[in-house]
XYZ file of C-alpha atoms in Angstrom:
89
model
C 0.000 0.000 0.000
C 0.803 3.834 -0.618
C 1.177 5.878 2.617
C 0.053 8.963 2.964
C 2.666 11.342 4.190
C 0.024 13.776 5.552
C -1.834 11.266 7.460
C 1.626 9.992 9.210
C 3.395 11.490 12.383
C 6.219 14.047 11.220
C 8.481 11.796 12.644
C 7.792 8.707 10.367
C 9.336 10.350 7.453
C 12.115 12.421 8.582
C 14.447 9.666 7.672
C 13.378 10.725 4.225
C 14.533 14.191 3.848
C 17.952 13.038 2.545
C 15.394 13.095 -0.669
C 15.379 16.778 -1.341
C 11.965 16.560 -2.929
C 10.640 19.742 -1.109
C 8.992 22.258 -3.015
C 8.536 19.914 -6.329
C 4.877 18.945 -6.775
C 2.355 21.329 -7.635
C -0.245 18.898 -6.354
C -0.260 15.442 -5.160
C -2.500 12.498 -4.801
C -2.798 9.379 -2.732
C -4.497 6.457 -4.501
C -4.960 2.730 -2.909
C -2.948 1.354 -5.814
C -0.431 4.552 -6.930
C 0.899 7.719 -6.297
C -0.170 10.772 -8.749
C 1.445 14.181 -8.523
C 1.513 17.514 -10.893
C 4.583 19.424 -10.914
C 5.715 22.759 -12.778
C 8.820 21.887 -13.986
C 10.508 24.238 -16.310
C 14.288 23.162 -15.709
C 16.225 21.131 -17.971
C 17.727 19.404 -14.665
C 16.183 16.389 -13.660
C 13.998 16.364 -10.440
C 12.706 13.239 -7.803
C 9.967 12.472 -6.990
C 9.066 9.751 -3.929
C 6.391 7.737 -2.281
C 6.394 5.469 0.861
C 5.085 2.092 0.756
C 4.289 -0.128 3.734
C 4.249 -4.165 3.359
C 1.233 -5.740 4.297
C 1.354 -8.959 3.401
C 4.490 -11.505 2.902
C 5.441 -12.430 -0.796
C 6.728 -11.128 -4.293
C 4.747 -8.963 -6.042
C 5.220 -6.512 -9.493
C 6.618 -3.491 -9.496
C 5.224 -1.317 -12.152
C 7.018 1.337 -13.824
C 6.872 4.950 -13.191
C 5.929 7.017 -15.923
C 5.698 10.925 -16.339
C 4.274 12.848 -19.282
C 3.335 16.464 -20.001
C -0.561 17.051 -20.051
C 0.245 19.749 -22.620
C 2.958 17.941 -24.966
C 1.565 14.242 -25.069
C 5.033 13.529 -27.081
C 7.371 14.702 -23.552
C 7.273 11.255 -21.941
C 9.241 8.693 -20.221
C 8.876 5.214 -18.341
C 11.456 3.968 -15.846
C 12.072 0.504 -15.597
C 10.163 -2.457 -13.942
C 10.889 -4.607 -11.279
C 9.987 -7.415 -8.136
C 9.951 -6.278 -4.450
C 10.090 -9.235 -1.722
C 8.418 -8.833 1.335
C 9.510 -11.435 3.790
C 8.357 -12.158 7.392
């Protein structure tokens, strides 16, 4: 599952701020099953962007790849790779 970081105790993400991800996201959104956001990004320099997951249940399961397009310029677009996480008791 996706955690919310505004429903979480300051605390539970400080370990986090080694991110640098403040300031990014124009607007964000928490979804059961992914993480949305909007960002203004103008820059040529790249930018990250991060989400917390918790484990809830042992076993492997799909990772799906992150993608990012422009609402304006269908044709800006890219897709990271895929991958497994392993959750284990």
């Amino acid at each position: 599952e996706i955690d919310n970081p505004n429903l979480l105790r300051g605390g539970d993400i400080a370990a986090l701020d080694w991110l640098d991800t403040v300031g990014v996201t124009r607007s964000t959104e928490f979804r059961q099953d992914r993480f949305l956001a909007a960002v203004d990004w103008t820059s040529s320099e790249p930018f990250r962007l991060a989400y917390v997951v918790r484990a809830v249940s042992p076993g492997s399961y799909h990772l799906p790849a992150a993608t990012v397009e422009d609402m304006y310029r269908p044709d800006y677009r890219a897709r990271s790779d895929e991958g497994r996480v392993t959750v284990t008791d």
